[in-house]
XYZ file of N, CA and C in Angstrom:
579
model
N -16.348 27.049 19.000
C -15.692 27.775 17.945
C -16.002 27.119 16.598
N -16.824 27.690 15.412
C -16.860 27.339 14.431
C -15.339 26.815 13.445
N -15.628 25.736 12.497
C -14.270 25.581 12.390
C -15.007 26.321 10.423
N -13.826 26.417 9.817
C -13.790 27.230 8.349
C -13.992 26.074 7.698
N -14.457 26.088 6.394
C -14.208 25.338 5.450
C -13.060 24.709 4.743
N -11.794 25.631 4.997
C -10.721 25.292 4.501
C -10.197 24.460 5.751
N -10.500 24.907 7.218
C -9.890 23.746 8.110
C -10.756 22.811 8.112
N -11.870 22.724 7.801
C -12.302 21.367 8.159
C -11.626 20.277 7.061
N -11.741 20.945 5.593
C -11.175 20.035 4.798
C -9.542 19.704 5.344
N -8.958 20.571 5.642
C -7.903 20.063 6.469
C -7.889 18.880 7.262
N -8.578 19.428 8.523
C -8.481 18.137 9.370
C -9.089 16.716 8.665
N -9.665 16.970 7.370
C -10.325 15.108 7.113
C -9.108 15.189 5.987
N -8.039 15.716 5.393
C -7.181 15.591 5.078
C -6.045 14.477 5.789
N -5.869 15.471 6.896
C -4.964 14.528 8.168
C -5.945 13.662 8.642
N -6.885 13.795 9.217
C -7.344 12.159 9.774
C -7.777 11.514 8.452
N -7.410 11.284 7.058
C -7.608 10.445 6.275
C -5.814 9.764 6.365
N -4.962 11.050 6.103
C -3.383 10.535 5.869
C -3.177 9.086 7.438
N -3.683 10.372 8.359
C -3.246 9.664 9.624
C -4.251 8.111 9.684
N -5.145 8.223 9.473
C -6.290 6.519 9.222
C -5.239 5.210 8.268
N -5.158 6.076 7.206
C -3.779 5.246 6.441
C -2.720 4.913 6.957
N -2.080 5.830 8.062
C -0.647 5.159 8.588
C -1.136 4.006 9.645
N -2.033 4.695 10.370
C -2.524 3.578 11.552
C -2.830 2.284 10.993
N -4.263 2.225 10.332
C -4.520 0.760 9.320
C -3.281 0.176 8.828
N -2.340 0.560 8.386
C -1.079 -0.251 7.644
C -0.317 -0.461 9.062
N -0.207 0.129 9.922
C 0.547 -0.294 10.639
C -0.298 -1.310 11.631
N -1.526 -0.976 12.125
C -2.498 -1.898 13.272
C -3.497 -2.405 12.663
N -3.926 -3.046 11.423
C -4.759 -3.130 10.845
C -6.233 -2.561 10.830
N -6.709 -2.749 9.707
C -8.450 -1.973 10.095
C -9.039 -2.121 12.084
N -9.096 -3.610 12.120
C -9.404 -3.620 13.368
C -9.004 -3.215 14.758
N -7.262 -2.902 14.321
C -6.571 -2.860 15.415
C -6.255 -1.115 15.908
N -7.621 -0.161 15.235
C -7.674 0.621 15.114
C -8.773 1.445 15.822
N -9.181 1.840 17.271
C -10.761 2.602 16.969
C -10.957 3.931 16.771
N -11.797 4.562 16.937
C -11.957 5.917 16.696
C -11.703 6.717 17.254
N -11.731 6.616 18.730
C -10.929 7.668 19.586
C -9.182 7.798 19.226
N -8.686 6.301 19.214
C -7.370 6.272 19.157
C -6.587 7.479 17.817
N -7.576 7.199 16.338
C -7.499 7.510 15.396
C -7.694 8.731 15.347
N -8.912 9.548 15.849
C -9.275 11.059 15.714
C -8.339 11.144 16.934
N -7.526 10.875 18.069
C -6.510 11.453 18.897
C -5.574 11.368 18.344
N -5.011 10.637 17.354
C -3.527 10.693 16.888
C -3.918 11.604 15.625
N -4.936 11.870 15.147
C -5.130 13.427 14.086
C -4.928 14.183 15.163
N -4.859 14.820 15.754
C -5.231 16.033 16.648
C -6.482 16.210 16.860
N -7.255 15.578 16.542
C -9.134 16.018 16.879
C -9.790 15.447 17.748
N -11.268 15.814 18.276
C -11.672 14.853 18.907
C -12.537 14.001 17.946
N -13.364 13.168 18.975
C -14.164 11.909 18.047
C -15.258 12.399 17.458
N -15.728 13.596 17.728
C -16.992 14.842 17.794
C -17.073 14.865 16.202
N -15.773 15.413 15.846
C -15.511 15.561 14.276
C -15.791 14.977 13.432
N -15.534 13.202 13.719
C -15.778 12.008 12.938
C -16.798 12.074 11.819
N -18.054 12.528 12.349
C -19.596 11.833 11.311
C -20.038 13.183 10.805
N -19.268 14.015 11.488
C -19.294 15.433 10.422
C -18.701 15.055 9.148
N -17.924 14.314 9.185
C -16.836 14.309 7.743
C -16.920 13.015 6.917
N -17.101 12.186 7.447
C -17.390 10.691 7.233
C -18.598 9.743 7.565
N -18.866 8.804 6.744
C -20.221 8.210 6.854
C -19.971 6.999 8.100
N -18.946 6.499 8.073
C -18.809 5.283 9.136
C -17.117 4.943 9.102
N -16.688 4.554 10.128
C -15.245 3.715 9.705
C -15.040 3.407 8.685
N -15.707 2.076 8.318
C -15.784 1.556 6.473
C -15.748 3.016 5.874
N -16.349 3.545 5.724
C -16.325 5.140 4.370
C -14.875 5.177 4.636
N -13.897 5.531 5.774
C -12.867 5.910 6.074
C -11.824 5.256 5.660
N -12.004 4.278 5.937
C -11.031 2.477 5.402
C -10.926 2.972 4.115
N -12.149 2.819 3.511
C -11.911 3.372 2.160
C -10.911 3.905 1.444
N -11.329 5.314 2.100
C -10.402 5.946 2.038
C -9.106 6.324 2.104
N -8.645 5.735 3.020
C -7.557 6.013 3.646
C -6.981 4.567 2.873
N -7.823 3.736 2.472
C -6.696 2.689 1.432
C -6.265 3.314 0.206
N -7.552 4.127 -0.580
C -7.086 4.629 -1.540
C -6.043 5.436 -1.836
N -6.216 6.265 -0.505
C -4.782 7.573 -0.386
C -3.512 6.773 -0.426
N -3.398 6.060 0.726
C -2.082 5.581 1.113
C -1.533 4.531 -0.257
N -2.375 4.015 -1.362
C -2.003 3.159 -2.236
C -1.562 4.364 -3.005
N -2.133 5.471 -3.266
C -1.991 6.801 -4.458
C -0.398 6.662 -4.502
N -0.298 7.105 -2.217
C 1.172 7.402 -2.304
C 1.800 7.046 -2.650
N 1.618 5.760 -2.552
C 2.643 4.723 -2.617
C 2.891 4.454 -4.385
N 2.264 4.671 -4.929
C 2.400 4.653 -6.585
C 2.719 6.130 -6.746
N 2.757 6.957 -6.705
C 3.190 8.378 -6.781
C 4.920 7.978 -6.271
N 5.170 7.324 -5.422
C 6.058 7.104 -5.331
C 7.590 6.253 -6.176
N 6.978 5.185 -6.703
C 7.411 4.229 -7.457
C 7.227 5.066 -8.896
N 6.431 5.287 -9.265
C 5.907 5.903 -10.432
C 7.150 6.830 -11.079
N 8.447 7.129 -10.787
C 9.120 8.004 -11.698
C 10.476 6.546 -11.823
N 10.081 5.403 -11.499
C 10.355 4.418 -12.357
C 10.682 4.290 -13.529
N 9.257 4.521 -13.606
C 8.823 3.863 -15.318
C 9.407 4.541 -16.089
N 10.457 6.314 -15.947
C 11.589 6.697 -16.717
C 12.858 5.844 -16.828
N 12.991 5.125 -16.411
C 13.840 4.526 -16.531
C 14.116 3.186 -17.409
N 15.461 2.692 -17.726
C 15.064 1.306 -18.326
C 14.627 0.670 -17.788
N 13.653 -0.553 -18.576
C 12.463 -1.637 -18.374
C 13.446 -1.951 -17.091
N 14.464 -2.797 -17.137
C 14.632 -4.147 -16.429
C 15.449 -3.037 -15.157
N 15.894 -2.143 -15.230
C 16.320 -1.468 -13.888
C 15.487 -0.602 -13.308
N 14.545 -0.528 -14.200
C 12.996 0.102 -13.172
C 12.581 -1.050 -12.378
N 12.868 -2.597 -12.756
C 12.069 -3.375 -12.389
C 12.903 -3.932 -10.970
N 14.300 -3.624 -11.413
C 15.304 -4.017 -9.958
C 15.087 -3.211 -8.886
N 14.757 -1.647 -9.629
C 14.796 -0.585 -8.124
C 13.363 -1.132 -7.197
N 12.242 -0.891 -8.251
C 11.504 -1.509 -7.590
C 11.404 -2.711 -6.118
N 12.248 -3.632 -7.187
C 12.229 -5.323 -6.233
C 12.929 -4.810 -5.219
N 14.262 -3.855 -5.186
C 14.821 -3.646 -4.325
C 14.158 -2.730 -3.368
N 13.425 -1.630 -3.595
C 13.269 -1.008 -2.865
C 11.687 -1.633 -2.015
N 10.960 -2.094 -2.675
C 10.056 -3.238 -2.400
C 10.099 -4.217 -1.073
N 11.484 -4.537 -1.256
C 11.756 -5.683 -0.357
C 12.809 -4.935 0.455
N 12.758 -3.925 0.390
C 13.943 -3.439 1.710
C 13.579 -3.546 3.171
N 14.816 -3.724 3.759
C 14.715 -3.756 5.209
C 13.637 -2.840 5.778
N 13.882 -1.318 5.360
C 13.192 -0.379 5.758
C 11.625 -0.763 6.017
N 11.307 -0.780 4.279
C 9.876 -1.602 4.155
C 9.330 -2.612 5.451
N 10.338 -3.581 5.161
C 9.739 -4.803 6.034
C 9.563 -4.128 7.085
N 10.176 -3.622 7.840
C 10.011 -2.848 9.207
C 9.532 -1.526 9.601
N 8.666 -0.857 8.287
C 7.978 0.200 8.805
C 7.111 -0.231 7.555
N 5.645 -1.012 8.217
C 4.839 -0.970 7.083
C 3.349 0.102 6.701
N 3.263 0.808 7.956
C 2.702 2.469 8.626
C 3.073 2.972 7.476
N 4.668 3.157 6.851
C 4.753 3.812 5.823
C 4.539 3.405 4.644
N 4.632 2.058 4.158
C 4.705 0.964 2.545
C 3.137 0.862 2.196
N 3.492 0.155 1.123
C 2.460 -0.949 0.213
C 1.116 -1.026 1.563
N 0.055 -0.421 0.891
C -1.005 -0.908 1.529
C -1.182 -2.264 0.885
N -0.957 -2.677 -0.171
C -1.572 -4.015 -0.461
C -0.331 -5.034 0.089
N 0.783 -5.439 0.840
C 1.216 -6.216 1.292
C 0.704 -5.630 3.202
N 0.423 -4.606 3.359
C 0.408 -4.228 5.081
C -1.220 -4.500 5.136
N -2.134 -5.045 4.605
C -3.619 -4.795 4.620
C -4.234 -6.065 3.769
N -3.268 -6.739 2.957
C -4.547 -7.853 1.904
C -4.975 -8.672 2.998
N -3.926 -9.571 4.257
C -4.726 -10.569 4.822
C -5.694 -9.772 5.945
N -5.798 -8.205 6.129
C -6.354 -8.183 6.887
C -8.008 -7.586 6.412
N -7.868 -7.439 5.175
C -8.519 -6.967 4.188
C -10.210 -8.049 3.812
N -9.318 -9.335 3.407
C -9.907 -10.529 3.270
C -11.307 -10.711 4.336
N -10.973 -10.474 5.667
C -11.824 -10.281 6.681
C -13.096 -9.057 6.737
N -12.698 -8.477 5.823
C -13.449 -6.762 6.051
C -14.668 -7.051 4.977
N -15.557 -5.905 5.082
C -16.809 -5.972 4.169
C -16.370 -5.733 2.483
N -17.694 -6.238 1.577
C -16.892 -6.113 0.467
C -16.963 -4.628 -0.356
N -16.856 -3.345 0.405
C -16.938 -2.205 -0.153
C -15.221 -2.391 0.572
N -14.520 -2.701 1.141
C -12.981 -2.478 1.184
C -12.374 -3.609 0.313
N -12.804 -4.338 -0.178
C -11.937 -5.576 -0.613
C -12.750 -4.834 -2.523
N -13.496 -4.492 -2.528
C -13.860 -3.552 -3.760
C -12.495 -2.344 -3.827
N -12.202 -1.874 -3.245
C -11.141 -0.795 -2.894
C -9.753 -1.772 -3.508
N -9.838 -2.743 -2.337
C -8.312 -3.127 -2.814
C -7.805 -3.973 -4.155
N -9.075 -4.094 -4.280
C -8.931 -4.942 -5.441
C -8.685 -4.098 -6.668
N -9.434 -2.658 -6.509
C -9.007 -1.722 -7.601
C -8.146 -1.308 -7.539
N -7.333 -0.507 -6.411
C -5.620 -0.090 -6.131
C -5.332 -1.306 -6.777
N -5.079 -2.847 -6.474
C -4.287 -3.789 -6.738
C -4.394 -3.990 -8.171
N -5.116 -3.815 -8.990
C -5.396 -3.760 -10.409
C -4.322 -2.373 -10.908
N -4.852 -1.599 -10.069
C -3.569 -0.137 -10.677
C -2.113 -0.626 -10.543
N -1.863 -0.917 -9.378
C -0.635 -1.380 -9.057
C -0.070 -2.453 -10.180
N -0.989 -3.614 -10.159
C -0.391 -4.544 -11.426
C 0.003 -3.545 -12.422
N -0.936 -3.372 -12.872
C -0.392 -2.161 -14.301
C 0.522 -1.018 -14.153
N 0.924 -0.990 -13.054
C 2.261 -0.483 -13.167
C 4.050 -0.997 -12.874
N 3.423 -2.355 -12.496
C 4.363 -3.448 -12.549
C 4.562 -4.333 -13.764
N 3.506 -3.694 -14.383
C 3.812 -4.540 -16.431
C 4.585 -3.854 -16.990
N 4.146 -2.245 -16.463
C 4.822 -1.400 -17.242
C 6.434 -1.803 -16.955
N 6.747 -2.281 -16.368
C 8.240 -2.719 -15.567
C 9.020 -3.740 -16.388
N 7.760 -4.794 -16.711
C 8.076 -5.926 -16.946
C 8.506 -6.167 -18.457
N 9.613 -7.327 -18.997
C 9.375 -7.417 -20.484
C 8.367 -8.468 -20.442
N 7.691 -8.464 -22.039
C 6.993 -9.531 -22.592
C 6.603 -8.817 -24.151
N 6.109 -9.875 -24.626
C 5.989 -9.722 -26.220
C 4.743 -8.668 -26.532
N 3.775 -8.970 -25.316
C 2.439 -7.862 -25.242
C 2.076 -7.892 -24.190
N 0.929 -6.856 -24.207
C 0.126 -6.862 -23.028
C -0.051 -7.479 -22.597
N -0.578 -8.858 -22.456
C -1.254 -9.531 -22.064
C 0.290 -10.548 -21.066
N 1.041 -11.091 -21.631
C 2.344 -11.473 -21.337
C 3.037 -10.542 -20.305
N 2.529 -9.411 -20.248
C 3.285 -8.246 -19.270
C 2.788 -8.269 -18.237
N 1.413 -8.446 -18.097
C 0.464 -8.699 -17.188
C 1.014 -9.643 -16.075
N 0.423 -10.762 -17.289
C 0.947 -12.165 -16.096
C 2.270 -11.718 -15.308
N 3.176 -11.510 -15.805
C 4.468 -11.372 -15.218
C 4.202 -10.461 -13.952
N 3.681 -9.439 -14.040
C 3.289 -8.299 -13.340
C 2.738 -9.418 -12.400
N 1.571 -10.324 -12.675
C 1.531 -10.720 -11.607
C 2.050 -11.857 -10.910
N 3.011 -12.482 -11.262
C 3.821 -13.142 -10.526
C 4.969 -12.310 -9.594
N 5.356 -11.323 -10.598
C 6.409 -10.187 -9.457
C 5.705 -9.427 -8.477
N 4.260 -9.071 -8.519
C 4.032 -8.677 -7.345
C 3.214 -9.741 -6.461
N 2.703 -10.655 -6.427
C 2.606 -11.792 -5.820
C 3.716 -12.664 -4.991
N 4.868 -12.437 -5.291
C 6.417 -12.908 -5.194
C 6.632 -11.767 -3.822
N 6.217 -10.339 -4.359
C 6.676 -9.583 -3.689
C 5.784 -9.013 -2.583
N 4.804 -8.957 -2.592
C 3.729 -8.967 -1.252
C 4.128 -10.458 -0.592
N 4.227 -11.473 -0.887
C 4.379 -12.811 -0.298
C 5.937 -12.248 0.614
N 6.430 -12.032 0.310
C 7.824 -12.186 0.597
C 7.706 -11.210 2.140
N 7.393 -10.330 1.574
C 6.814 -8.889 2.459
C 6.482 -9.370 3.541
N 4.863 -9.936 3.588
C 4.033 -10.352 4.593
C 4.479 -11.301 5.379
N 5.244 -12.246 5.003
C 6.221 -13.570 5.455
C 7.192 -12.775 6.410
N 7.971 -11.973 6.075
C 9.058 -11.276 6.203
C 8.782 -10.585 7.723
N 7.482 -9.761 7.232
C 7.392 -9.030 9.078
C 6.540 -9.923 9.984
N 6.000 -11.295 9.747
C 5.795 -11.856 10.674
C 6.406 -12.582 11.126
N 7.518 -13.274 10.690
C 8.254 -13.344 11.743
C 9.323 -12.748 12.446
N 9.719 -13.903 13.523
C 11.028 -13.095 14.916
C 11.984 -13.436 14.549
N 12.548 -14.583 13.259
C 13.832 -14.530 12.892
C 14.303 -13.806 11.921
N 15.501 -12.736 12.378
C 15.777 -12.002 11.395
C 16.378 -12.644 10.210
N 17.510 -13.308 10.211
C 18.161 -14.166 8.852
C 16.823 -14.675 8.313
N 15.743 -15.566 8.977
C 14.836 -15.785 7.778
C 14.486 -14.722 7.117
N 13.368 -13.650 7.860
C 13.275 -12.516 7.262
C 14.242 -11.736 5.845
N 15.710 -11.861 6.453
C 16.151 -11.457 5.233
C 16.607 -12.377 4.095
N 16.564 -13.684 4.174
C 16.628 -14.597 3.395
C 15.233 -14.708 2.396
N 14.059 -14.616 2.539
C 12.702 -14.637 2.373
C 13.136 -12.967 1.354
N 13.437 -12.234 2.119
C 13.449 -10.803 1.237
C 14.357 -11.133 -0.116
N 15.885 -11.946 0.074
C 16.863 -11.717 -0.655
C 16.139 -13.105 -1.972
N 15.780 -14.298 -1.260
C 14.801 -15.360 -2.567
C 13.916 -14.773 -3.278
N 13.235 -13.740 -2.741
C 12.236 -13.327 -3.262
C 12.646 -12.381 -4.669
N 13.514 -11.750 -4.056
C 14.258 -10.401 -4.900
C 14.250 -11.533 -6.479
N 15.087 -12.406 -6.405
C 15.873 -12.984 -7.537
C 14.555 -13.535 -7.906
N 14.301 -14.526 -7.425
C 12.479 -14.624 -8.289
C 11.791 -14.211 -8.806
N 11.592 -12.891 -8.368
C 10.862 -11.814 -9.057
C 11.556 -11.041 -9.940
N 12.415 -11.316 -10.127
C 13.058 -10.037 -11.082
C 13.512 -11.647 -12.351
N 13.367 -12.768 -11.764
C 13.644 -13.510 -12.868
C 11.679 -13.793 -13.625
N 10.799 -13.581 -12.510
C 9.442 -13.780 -13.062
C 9.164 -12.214 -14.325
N 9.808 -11.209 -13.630
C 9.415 -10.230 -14.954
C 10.167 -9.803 -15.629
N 11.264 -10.743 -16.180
C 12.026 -10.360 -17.131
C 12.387 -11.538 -17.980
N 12.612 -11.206 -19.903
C 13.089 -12.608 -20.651
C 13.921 -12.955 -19.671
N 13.854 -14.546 -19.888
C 14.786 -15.641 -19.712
C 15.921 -15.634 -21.054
């Protein structure tokens, strides 16, 4: 059965969304292609019709899932500086987060696994992670740009650290102790003293 143009872009729609939940949740590696085109609904047949290799896909599917994730945060920045910057930390470091990272931050569910990968994905994350800073300045006070920055990157450095710490381990009180230090750190790294 021929498939249409509008479904095919479909299905590399969903097996891009669905590549993004898997990678954040099982990392790039912990991922193969059957598993991935079966949890789209497709078979593996589909794959190199739509995509050049895994890597093309990684790609991809980092870029989407980072979009979301700033599409998300992103009606923030209506708000005041320093309580855009709390919802954030808070919602950042929530329980939820720590424990469903399939859905969060590709750059706390993917940098250490990232580090390992070729450098057309660590090219990727490094550009999401550049967007992301700049929308964590926008959060932050400082006298200028440049001062907003830094801060930006100590609060999200604070806050991927905290993250990644957080779901590896089996004790929960650390876990939420690690979430709750982190919170106050970071919200004291991007805001006057």
């Amino acid at each position: 059965m021929r498939v249409t143009r509008a479904q095919a872009e479909e299905n590399r729609e969903r097996v891009i969304e669905t590549a993004g939940r898997l990678f954040r949740e099982k990392g790039f590696d912990g991922v193969g292609l059957n598993d991935l085109m079966q949890a789209a609904g497709l078979t593996r047949g589909g794959f190199y019709g739509q995509f050049e290799s895994k890597l093309d896909l990684a790609v991809q599917a980092l870029n989407r899932a980072q979009q979301y994730n700033l599409e998300r945060w992103r009606p923030l920045a209506e708000q005041p500086r320093q309580q855009a910057l709390q919802n954030l930390i808070g919602g950042y470091l929530s329980r939820y987060h720590q424990q469903h990272p399939e859905d969060g931050c590709a750059l706390a569910a993917l940098a250490v696994d990232t580090a390992r990968q070729p450098e057309a994905l660590k090219e990727a994350f490094t550009d999401n992670l550049r967007t992301f800073l700049g929308f964590v300045a926008e959060l932050c006070d400082g006298d200028d740009e440049e001062q907003r920055e830094e801060r930006a990157m100590a609060v999200l450095s604070t806050l991927v650290g905290a993250l990644v710490l957080s779901r590896a381990t089996d004790d929960a009180d650390l876990a939420r102790g690690l979430r709750r230090a982190a919170s106050a750190a970071a919200l004291e790294a991007g805001t006057e003293n």
